[in-house]
PDB file of C-alpha atoms in Angstrom:
ATOM      1  CA  UNK P   1     -96.178 179.475  48.637  1.00  0.00           C
ATOM      2  CA  UNK P   2     -92.070 179.171  48.227  1.00  0.00           C
ATOM      3  CA  UNK P   3     -91.185 182.567  46.496  1.00  0.00           C
ATOM      4  CA  UNK P   4     -90.052 182.118  42.839  1.00  0.00           C
ATOM      5  CA  UNK P   5     -86.614 183.258  42.206  1.00  0.00           C
ATOM      6  CA  UNK P   6     -86.467 183.038  38.557  1.00  0.00           C
ATOM      7  CA  UNK P   7     -88.514 181.437  35.421  1.00  0.00           C
ATOM      8  CA  UNK P   8     -87.225 180.602  32.042  1.00  0.00           C
ATOM      9  CA  UNK P   9     -89.868 179.409  29.428  1.00  0.00           C
ATOM     10  CA  UNK P  10     -89.081 177.627  26.494  1.00  0.00           C
ATOM     11  CA  UNK P  11     -90.882 176.809  23.055  1.00  0.00           C
ATOM     12  CA  UNK P  12     -90.645 173.150  21.677  1.00  0.00           C
ATOM     13  CA  UNK P  13     -91.414 172.425  18.363  1.00  0.00           C
ATOM     14  CA  UNK P  14     -92.883 168.844  17.009  1.00  0.00           C
ATOM     15  CA  UNK P  15     -90.822 166.884  15.212  1.00  0.00           C
ATOM     16  CA  UNK P  16     -87.773 169.112  15.222  1.00  0.00           C
ATOM     17  CA  UNK P  17     -85.030 166.675  15.651  1.00  0.00           C
ATOM     18  CA  UNK P  18     -82.273 168.942  14.442  1.00  0.00           C
ATOM     19  CA  UNK P  19     -82.477 170.949  17.833  1.00  0.00           C
ATOM     20  CA  UNK P  20     -83.895 168.193  20.058  1.00  0.00           C
ATOM     21  CA  UNK P  21     -82.220 168.567  23.387  1.00  0.00           C
ATOM     22  CA  UNK P  22     -81.310 172.282  22.831  1.00  0.00           C
ATOM     23  CA  UNK P  23     -83.773 173.478  25.578  1.00  0.00           C
ATOM     24  CA  UNK P  24     -82.308 171.073  28.071  1.00  0.00           C
ATOM     25  CA  UNK P  25     -78.722 171.995  27.147  1.00  0.00           C
ATOM     26  CA  UNK P  26     -79.775 175.772  28.037  1.00  0.00           C
ATOM     27  CA  UNK P  27     -81.372 174.576  31.270  1.00  0.00           C
ATOM     28  CA  UNK P  28     -78.098 172.883  32.226  1.00  0.00           C
ATOM     29  CA  UNK P  29     -76.168 175.675  31.563  1.00  0.00           C
ATOM     30  CA  UNK P  30     -78.247 178.059  33.305  1.00  0.00           C
ATOM     31  CA  UNK P  31     -78.078 175.948  36.395  1.00  0.00           C
ATOM     32  CA  UNK P  32     -74.366 175.316  36.112  1.00  0.00           C
ATOM     33  CA  UNK P  33     -74.025 179.130  36.033  1.00  0.00           C
ATOM     34  CA  UNK P  34     -75.521 179.985  39.352  1.00  0.00           C
ATOM     35  CA  UNK P  35     -73.594 177.420  40.758  1.00  0.00           C
ATOM     36  CA  UNK P  36     -76.459 174.532  41.518  1.00  0.00           C
ATOM     37  CA  UNK P  37     -74.797 171.326  43.024  1.00  0.00           C
ATOM     38  CA  UNK P  38     -73.740 168.991  39.536  1.00  0.00           C
ATOM     39  CA  UNK P  39     -75.377 165.919  40.611  1.00  0.00           C
ATOM     40  CA  UNK P  40     -78.715 168.076  40.926  1.00  0.00           C
ATOM     41  CA  UNK P  41     -78.142 169.590  37.591  1.00  0.00           C
ATOM     42  CA  UNK P  42     -77.689 166.181  36.172  1.00  0.00           C
ATOM     43  CA  UNK P  43     -81.128 165.178  37.505  1.00  0.00           C
ATOM     44  CA  UNK P  44     -82.697 168.262  36.114  1.00  0.00           C
ATOM     45  CA  UNK P  45     -80.927 167.641  32.777  1.00  0.00           C
ATOM     46  CA  UNK P  46     -82.369 164.165  32.223  1.00  0.00           C
ATOM     47  CA  UNK P  47     -85.883 164.768  33.337  1.00  0.00           C
ATOM     48  CA  UNK P  48     -86.049 168.073  30.938  1.00  0.00           C
ATOM     49  CA  UNK P  49     -84.259 166.165  28.083  1.00  0.00           C
ATOM     50  CA  UNK P  50     -86.776 163.345  28.399  1.00  0.00           C
ATOM     51  CA  UNK P  51     -89.691 165.845  28.667  1.00  0.00           C
ATOM     52  CA  UNK P  52     -88.385 167.816  25.684  1.00  0.00           C
ATOM     53  CA  UNK P  53     -87.768 164.794  23.861  1.00  0.00           C
ATOM     54  CA  UNK P  54     -91.780 163.560  24.502  1.00  0.00           C
ATOM     55  CA  UNK P  55     -92.818 166.853  23.590  1.00  0.00           C
ATOM     56  CA  UNK P  56     -90.940 166.596  19.966  1.00  0.00           C
ATOM     57  CA  UNK P  57     -91.866 163.021  19.329  1.00  0.00           C
ATOM     58  CA  UNK P  58     -95.312 162.478  20.611  1.00  0.00           C
ATOM     59  CA  UNK P  59     -96.901 165.821  20.380  1.00  0.00           C
ATOM     60  CA  UNK P  60     -98.322 168.702  18.437  1.00  0.00           C
ATOM     61  CA  UNK P  61     -95.589 170.893  20.066  1.00  0.00           C
ATOM     62  CA  UNK P  62     -95.717 172.691  23.548  1.00  0.00           C
ATOM     63  CA  UNK P  63     -93.814 174.588  26.382  1.00  0.00           C
ATOM     64  CA  UNK P  64     -91.546 174.095  28.864  1.00  0.00           C
ATOM     65  CA  UNK P  65     -90.378 175.872  31.860  1.00  0.00           C
ATOM     66  CA  UNK P  66     -87.655 176.081  34.568  1.00  0.00           C
ATOM     67  CA  UNK P  67     -88.749 177.598  37.852  1.00  0.00           C
ATOM     68  CA  UNK P  68     -85.884 178.467  40.026  1.00  0.00           C
ATOM     69  CA  UNK P  69     -86.907 178.294  44.088  1.00  0.00           C
ATOM     70  CA  UNK P  70     -84.592 178.882  47.003  1.00  0.00           C
ATOM     71  CA  UNK P  71     -85.018 175.157  48.145  1.00  0.00           C
ATOM     72  CA  UNK P  72     -86.208 173.383  44.622  1.00  0.00           C
ATOM     73  CA  UNK P  73     -86.159 173.357  40.824  1.00  0.00           C
ATOM     74  CA  UNK P  74     -89.132 172.807  38.907  1.00  0.00           C
ATOM     75  CA  UNK P  75     -89.716 171.557  35.490  1.00  0.00           C
ATOM     76  CA  UNK P  76     -93.107 172.013  33.871  1.00  0.00           C
ATOM     77  CA  UNK P  77     -93.638 170.350  30.435  1.00  0.00           C
ATOM     78  CA  UNK P  78     -96.955 171.387  28.600  1.00  0.00           C
ATOM     79  CA  UNK P  79     -98.011 170.222  25.369  1.00  0.00           C
ATOM     80  CA  UNK P  80    -100.885 170.687  22.614  1.00  0.00           C
ATOM     81  CA  UNK P  81    -102.003 167.106  22.567  1.00  0.00           C
ATOM     82  CA  UNK P  82    -103.133 164.305  21.544  1.00  0.00           C
ATOM     83  CA  UNK P  83    -102.612 163.103  25.047  1.00  0.00           C
ATOM     84  CA  UNK P  84    -101.917 160.082  26.372  1.00  0.00           C
ATOM     85  CA  UNK P  85    -104.774 157.212  26.701  1.00  0.00           C
ATOM     86  CA  UNK P  86    -103.411 155.182  29.299  1.00  0.00           C
ATOM     87  CA  UNK P  87    -100.891 157.118  31.724  1.00  0.00           C
ATOM     88  CA  UNK P  88    -100.339 153.794  33.758  1.00  0.00           C
ATOM     89  CA  UNK P  89     -99.283 151.948  30.530  1.00  0.00           C
ATOM     90  CA  UNK P  90     -97.094 154.512  29.489  1.00  0.00           C
ATOM     91  CA  UNK P  91     -95.384 154.978  33.062  1.00  0.00           C
ATOM     92  CA  UNK P  92     -94.464 151.174  32.611  1.00  0.00           C
ATOM     93  CA  UNK P  93     -90.823 150.767  31.885  1.00  0.00           C
ATOM     94  CA  UNK P  94     -90.415 149.324  28.231  1.00  0.00           C
ATOM     95  CA  UNK P  95     -93.451 150.349  27.138  1.00  0.00           C
ATOM     96  CA  UNK P  96     -93.282 152.977  23.889  1.00  0.00           C
ATOM     97  CA  UNK P  97     -95.251 154.371  21.024  1.00  0.00           C
ATOM     98  CA  UNK P  98     -92.282 155.971  19.587  1.00  0.00           C
ATOM     99  CA  UNK P  99     -92.566 156.197  15.503  1.00  0.00           C
ATOM    100  CA  UNK P 100     -89.526 154.533  13.399  1.00  0.00           C
ATOM    101  CA  UNK P 101     -87.988 158.204  12.911  1.00  0.00           C
ATOM    102  CA  UNK P 102     -87.923 158.760  16.693  1.00  0.00           C
ATOM    103  CA  UNK P 103     -86.274 155.332  17.001  1.00  0.00           C
ATOM    104  CA  UNK P 104     -83.738 156.247  14.195  1.00  0.00           C
ATOM    105  CA  UNK P 105     -82.751 158.945  16.805  1.00  0.00           C
ATOM    106  CA  UNK P 106     -82.167 156.784  19.657  1.00  0.00           C
ATOM    107  CA  UNK P 107     -85.455 156.702  21.221  1.00  0.00           C
ATOM    108  CA  UNK P 108     -88.132 154.506  21.983  1.00  0.00           C
ATOM    109  CA  UNK P 109     -86.819 152.743  25.077  1.00  0.00           C
ATOM    110  CA  UNK P 110     -89.954 153.024  26.777  1.00  0.00           C
ATOM    111  CA  UNK P 111     -88.160 154.558  29.620  1.00  0.00           C
ATOM    112  CA  UNK P 112     -88.850 158.510  29.166  1.00  0.00           C
ATOM    113  CA  UNK P 113     -91.507 158.540  31.704  1.00  0.00           C
ATOM    114  CA  UNK P 114     -90.249 155.990  34.032  1.00  0.00           C
ATOM    115  CA  UNK P 115     -86.746 158.121  33.994  1.00  0.00           C
ATOM    116  CA  UNK P 116     -88.693 161.387  34.572  1.00  0.00           C
ATOM    117  CA  UNK P 117     -90.464 159.622  37.987  1.00  0.00           C
ATOM    118  CA  UNK P 118     -87.428 158.119  39.048  1.00  0.00           C
ATOM    119  CA  UNK P 119     -85.165 161.141  39.321  1.00  0.00           C
ATOM    120  CA  UNK P 120     -88.008 163.446  40.568  1.00  0.00           C
ATOM    121  CA  UNK P 121     -88.771 164.252  44.186  1.00  0.00           C
ATOM    122  CA  UNK P 122     -92.508 165.153  43.153  1.00  0.00           C
ATOM    123  CA  UNK P 123     -93.791 164.034  39.908  1.00  0.00           C
ATOM    124  CA  UNK P 124     -97.161 164.925  38.446  1.00  0.00           C
ATOM    125  CA  UNK P 125     -98.896 163.979  35.200  1.00  0.00           C
ATOM    126  CA  UNK P 126    -102.321 164.624  33.642  1.00  0.00           C
ATOM    127  CA  UNK P 127    -103.383 164.165  30.361  1.00  0.00           C
ATOM    128  CA  UNK P 128    -106.323 164.712  27.998  1.00  0.00           C
ATOM    129  CA  UNK P 129    -106.931 164.817  24.158  1.00  0.00           C
ATOM    130  CA  UNK P 130    -106.151 168.799  25.004  1.00  0.00           C
ATOM    131  CA  UNK P 131    -102.619 167.824  25.953  1.00  0.00           C
ATOM    132  CA  UNK P 132    -100.307 166.329  28.722  1.00  0.00           C
ATOM    133  CA  UNK P 133     -98.788 168.566  31.351  1.00  0.00           C
ATOM    134  CA  UNK P 134     -95.930 167.041  33.456  1.00  0.00           C
ATOM    135  CA  UNK P 135     -94.892 169.061  36.837  1.00  0.00           C
ATOM    136  CA  UNK P 136     -91.620 168.034  38.561  1.00  0.00           C
ATOM    137  CA  UNK P 137     -89.797 168.966  41.534  1.00  0.00           C
ATOM    138  CA  UNK P 138     -86.304 168.539  42.441  1.00  0.00           C
ATOM    139  CA  UNK P 139     -85.051 169.486  45.619  1.00  0.00           C
ATOM    140  CA  UNK P 140     -81.668 171.102  46.028  1.00  0.00           C
ATOM    141  CA  UNK P 141     -80.201 169.002  48.792  1.00  0.00           C
TER     142      UNK P 141
ATOM    143  CA  UNK Q   1     -57.530 152.844  31.506  1.00  0.00           C
ATOM    144  CA  UNK Q   2     -56.438 156.024  29.803  1.00  0.00           C
ATOM    145  CA  UNK Q   3     -58.474 157.074  26.422  1.00  0.00           C
ATOM    146  CA  UNK Q   4     -55.400 156.637  24.446  1.00  0.00           C
ATOM    147  CA  UNK Q   5     -55.058 153.017  25.258  1.00  0.00           C
ATOM    148  CA  UNK Q   6     -58.818 152.806  24.312  1.00  0.00           C
ATOM    149  CA  UNK Q   7     -57.973 154.160  21.245  1.00  0.00           C
ATOM    150  CA  UNK Q   8     -55.116 151.599  20.541  1.00  0.00           C
ATOM    151  CA  UNK Q   9     -57.133 148.771  22.042  1.00  0.00           C
ATOM    152  CA  UNK Q  10     -59.987 149.161  19.456  1.00  0.00           C
ATOM    153  CA  UNK Q  11     -58.123 150.375  16.397  1.00  0.00           C
ATOM    154  CA  UNK Q  12     -60.127 153.705  17.122  1.00  0.00           C
ATOM    155  CA  UNK Q  13     -60.083 156.974  14.838  1.00  0.00           C
ATOM    156  CA  UNK Q  14     -60.291 159.972  17.253  1.00  0.00           C
ATOM    157  CA  UNK Q  15     -62.618 162.807  15.941  1.00  0.00           C
ATOM    158  CA  UNK Q  16     -62.446 165.316  18.507  1.00  0.00           C
ATOM    159  CA  UNK Q  17     -61.248 165.730  22.094  1.00  0.00           C
ATOM    160  CA  UNK Q  18     -57.335 165.350  21.569  1.00  0.00           C
ATOM    161  CA  UNK Q  19     -56.995 166.999  25.241  1.00  0.00           C
ATOM    162  CA  UNK Q  20     -58.535 164.112  27.010  1.00  0.00           C
ATOM    163  CA  UNK Q  21     -56.259 161.480  25.728  1.00  0.00           C
ATOM    164  CA  UNK Q  22     -54.845 160.989  29.244  1.00  0.00           C
ATOM    165  CA  UNK Q  23     -57.901 161.030  30.955  1.00  0.00           C
ATOM    166  CA  UNK Q  24     -58.499 157.771  33.192  1.00  0.00           C
ATOM    167  CA  UNK Q  25     -61.610 155.740  32.178  1.00  0.00           C
ATOM    168  CA  UNK Q  26     -62.933 153.112  35.011  1.00  0.00           C
ATOM    169  CA  UNK Q  27     -66.292 152.068  33.699  1.00  0.00           C
ATOM    170  CA  UNK Q  28     -68.318 151.878  30.479  1.00  0.00           C
ATOM    171  CA  UNK Q  29     -71.960 151.666  29.518  1.00  0.00           C
ATOM    172  CA  UNK Q  30     -73.103 150.537  25.993  1.00  0.00           C
ATOM    173  CA  UNK Q  31     -76.528 150.990  24.395  1.00  0.00           C
ATOM    174  CA  UNK Q  32     -78.286 152.302  21.248  1.00  0.00           C
ATOM    175  CA  UNK Q  33     -81.291 153.361  23.248  1.00  0.00           C
ATOM    176  CA  UNK Q  34     -80.437 156.975  24.919  1.00  0.00           C
ATOM    177  CA  UNK Q  35     -83.453 156.478  27.392  1.00  0.00           C
ATOM    178  CA  UNK Q  36     -81.659 153.342  28.764  1.00  0.00           C
ATOM    179  CA  UNK Q  37     -78.249 155.574  29.061  1.00  0.00           C
ATOM    180  CA  UNK Q  38     -79.990 158.199  30.585  1.00  0.00           C
ATOM    181  CA  UNK Q  39     -81.559 155.619  33.235  1.00  0.00           C
ATOM    182  CA  UNK Q  40     -78.095 155.304  34.460  1.00  0.00           C
ATOM    183  CA  UNK Q  41     -77.447 158.789  36.056  1.00  0.00           C
ATOM    184  CA  UNK Q  42     -74.615 157.494  38.149  1.00  0.00           C
ATOM    185  CA  UNK Q  43     -72.552 157.264  35.003  1.00  0.00           C
ATOM    186  CA  UNK Q  44     -70.268 159.936  35.713  1.00  0.00           C
ATOM    187  CA  UNK Q  45     -67.061 161.681  33.764  1.00  0.00           C
ATOM    188  CA  UNK Q  46     -64.805 158.500  34.253  1.00  0.00           C
ATOM    189  CA  UNK Q  47     -67.301 156.543  32.047  1.00  0.00           C
ATOM    190  CA  UNK Q  48     -66.918 155.660  28.381  1.00  0.00           C
ATOM    191  CA  UNK Q  49     -70.179 155.570  26.500  1.00  0.00           C
ATOM    192  CA  UNK Q  50     -70.161 152.876  23.804  1.00  0.00           C
ATOM    193  CA  UNK Q  51     -72.800 153.268  20.993  1.00  0.00           C
ATOM    194  CA  UNK Q  52     -73.758 152.772  17.364  1.00  0.00           C
ATOM    195  CA  UNK Q  53     -76.030 155.469  17.115  1.00  0.00           C
ATOM    196  CA  UNK Q  54     -74.849 158.151  14.707  1.00  0.00           C
ATOM    197  CA  UNK Q  55     -76.814 161.607  15.401  1.00  0.00           C
ATOM    198  CA  UNK Q  56     -76.678 164.651  17.568  1.00  0.00           C
ATOM    199  CA  UNK Q  57     -79.061 163.090  20.201  1.00  0.00           C
ATOM    200  CA  UNK Q  58     -75.803 160.848  21.193  1.00  0.00           C
ATOM    201  CA  UNK Q  59     -73.863 163.651  22.032  1.00  0.00           C
ATOM    202  CA  UNK Q  60     -76.665 165.311  23.853  1.00  0.00           C
ATOM    203  CA  UNK Q  61     -77.586 162.478  25.782  1.00  0.00           C
ATOM    204  CA  UNK Q  62     -73.986 162.440  27.080  1.00  0.00           C
ATOM    205  CA  UNK Q  63     -73.897 166.025  27.786  1.00  0.00           C
ATOM    206  CA  UNK Q  64     -76.905 165.718  30.045  1.00  0.00           C
ATOM    207  CA  UNK Q  65     -75.053 162.953  32.013  1.00  0.00           C
ATOM    208  CA  UNK Q  66     -71.708 164.819  32.053  1.00  0.00           C
ATOM    209  CA  UNK Q  67     -69.915 162.282  29.908  1.00  0.00           C
ATOM    210  CA  UNK Q  68     -66.748 162.930  28.009  1.00  0.00           C
ATOM    211  CA  UNK Q  69     -65.660 160.245  26.247  1.00  0.00           C
ATOM    212  CA  UNK Q  70     -67.896 158.288  23.474  1.00  0.00           C
ATOM    213  CA  UNK Q  71     -66.905 155.314  21.278  1.00  0.00           C
ATOM    214  CA  UNK Q  72     -69.195 154.974  18.172  1.00  0.00           C
ATOM    215  CA  UNK Q  73     -68.911 151.436  17.161  1.00  0.00           C
ATOM    216  CA  UNK Q  74     -69.982 149.464  13.901  1.00  0.00           C
ATOM    217  CA  UNK Q  75     -67.541 151.361  11.423  1.00  0.00           C
ATOM    218  CA  UNK Q  76     -70.179 154.647  11.735  1.00  0.00           C
ATOM    219  CA  UNK Q  77     -68.785 157.568  10.084  1.00  0.00           C
ATOM    220  CA  UNK Q  78     -69.917 160.358  12.516  1.00  0.00           C
ATOM    221  CA  UNK Q  79     -71.917 163.141  10.663  1.00  0.00           C
ATOM    222  CA  UNK Q  80     -70.328 166.454  10.536  1.00  0.00           C
ATOM    223  CA  UNK Q  81     -72.841 168.036  12.838  1.00  0.00           C
ATOM    224  CA  UNK Q  82     -72.286 165.262  15.450  1.00  0.00           C
ATOM    225  CA  UNK Q  83     -68.530 165.865  15.513  1.00  0.00           C
ATOM    226  CA  UNK Q  84     -69.176 169.479  15.763  1.00  0.00           C
ATOM    227  CA  UNK Q  85     -71.428 169.154  18.581  1.00  0.00           C
ATOM    228  CA  UNK Q  86     -68.694 166.864  20.546  1.00  0.00           C
ATOM    229  CA  UNK Q  87     -66.138 169.476  19.805  1.00  0.00           C
ATOM    230  CA  UNK Q  88     -68.404 172.215  21.427  1.00  0.00           C
ATOM    231  CA  UNK Q  89     -69.028 170.147  24.347  1.00  0.00           C
ATOM    232  CA  UNK Q  90     -65.236 169.369  24.868  1.00  0.00           C
ATOM    233  CA  UNK Q  91     -65.761 165.528  24.333  1.00  0.00           C
ATOM    234  CA  UNK Q  92     -63.566 162.759  22.792  1.00  0.00           C
ATOM    235  CA  UNK Q  93     -65.574 161.485  20.051  1.00  0.00           C
ATOM    236  CA  UNK Q  94     -63.970 157.949  18.909  1.00  0.00           C
ATOM    237  CA  UNK Q  95     -65.028 155.404  16.184  1.00  0.00           C
ATOM    238  CA  UNK Q  96     -64.041 151.907  15.754  1.00  0.00           C
ATOM    239  CA  UNK Q  97     -64.687 149.423  13.055  1.00  0.00           C
ATOM    240  CA  UNK Q  98     -65.626 146.907  15.709  1.00  0.00           C
ATOM    241  CA  UNK Q  99     -69.147 145.698  16.728  1.00  0.00           C
ATOM    242  CA  UNK Q 100     -70.380 146.848  19.994  1.00  0.00           C
ATOM    243  CA  UNK Q 101     -70.104 143.189  21.466  1.00  0.00           C
ATOM    244  CA  UNK Q 102     -66.272 143.067  20.410  1.00  0.00           C
ATOM    245  CA  UNK Q 103     -65.803 146.388  21.587  1.00  0.00           C
ATOM    246  CA  UNK Q 104     -67.142 145.863  25.219  1.00  0.00           C
ATOM    247  CA  UNK Q 105     -65.248 142.442  25.296  1.00  0.00           C
ATOM    248  CA  UNK Q 106     -61.858 143.932  24.705  1.00  0.00           C
ATOM    249  CA  UNK Q 107     -62.687 146.935  27.308  1.00  0.00           C
ATOM    250  CA  UNK Q 108     -63.906 144.148  29.586  1.00  0.00           C
ATOM    251  CA  UNK Q 109     -60.855 142.250  29.239  1.00  0.00           C
ATOM    252  CA  UNK Q 110     -58.796 145.183  30.037  1.00  0.00           C
ATOM    253  CA  UNK Q 111     -60.743 145.734  33.211  1.00  0.00           C
ATOM    254  CA  UNK Q 112     -63.183 148.422  32.009  1.00  0.00           C
ATOM    255  CA  UNK Q 113     -66.232 147.071  33.951  1.00  0.00           C
ATOM    256  CA  UNK Q 114     -69.950 148.054  33.370  1.00  0.00           C
ATOM    257  CA  UNK Q 115     -71.783 150.892  35.038  1.00  0.00           C
ATOM    258  CA  UNK Q 116     -75.178 149.788  36.628  1.00  0.00           C
ATOM    259  CA  UNK Q 117     -77.102 151.709  39.123  1.00  0.00           C
ATOM    260  CA  UNK Q 118     -74.565 153.468  40.140  1.00  0.00           C
ATOM    261  CA  UNK Q 119     -71.982 151.028  40.825  1.00  0.00           C
ATOM    262  CA  UNK Q 120     -69.323 149.272  38.566  1.00  0.00           C
ATOM    263  CA  UNK Q 121     -70.187 145.645  38.179  1.00  0.00           C
TER     264      UNK Q 121
END
């Protein structure tokens, strides 16, 4: 088990478009301030932003964590449901169940989960009616 | 192409980021869908983002990608909170009455090519 250097936890509120992205913005600033390589910061920012937006537009709310280890960064996104009925379908590029409101904010391209997977070194997703859990590792080098 | 030249080329108005007028731009990406923009990680701070989206998620998306120059097309008047967030992030926010197709066409005709999968096409 790798030693955890630091852990940040953030509450994400469903349907709150006004502050959507503020958590990812904080995560990005935190990583920049400790001198993480900009290209790594960008990858983390993208997966974090996609995860944050997903919780806001699709769930009843949830939490996100940033864990900093010596060799990797881990983003954990957990929401309180209703869950994804078909993960394989949700993982396919272009598939979206975004609402009209979410679309007005520029979402609904159906690229959220595919982007998260694309930019992560390890990507794990589980989902039930209780909620969806996503764990993403991005290595430092 | 410099940001000031983009401003002239697109008859654009500038709402923030006067300090970036002499910044050199080598490529562009255009979309109204933010996850499509986010799929292009190799966009960097030498790219201009062209979009018709008029809300703070446009700025957030640019922030995540380290983009600093945005052109809002189709005559959109940026909401005050959009301008404010662009300012806070030190970004240049321009608006033009041209639509996306013509904006991109003009930029392309002056040598600003599209970014795709980390390359300039």
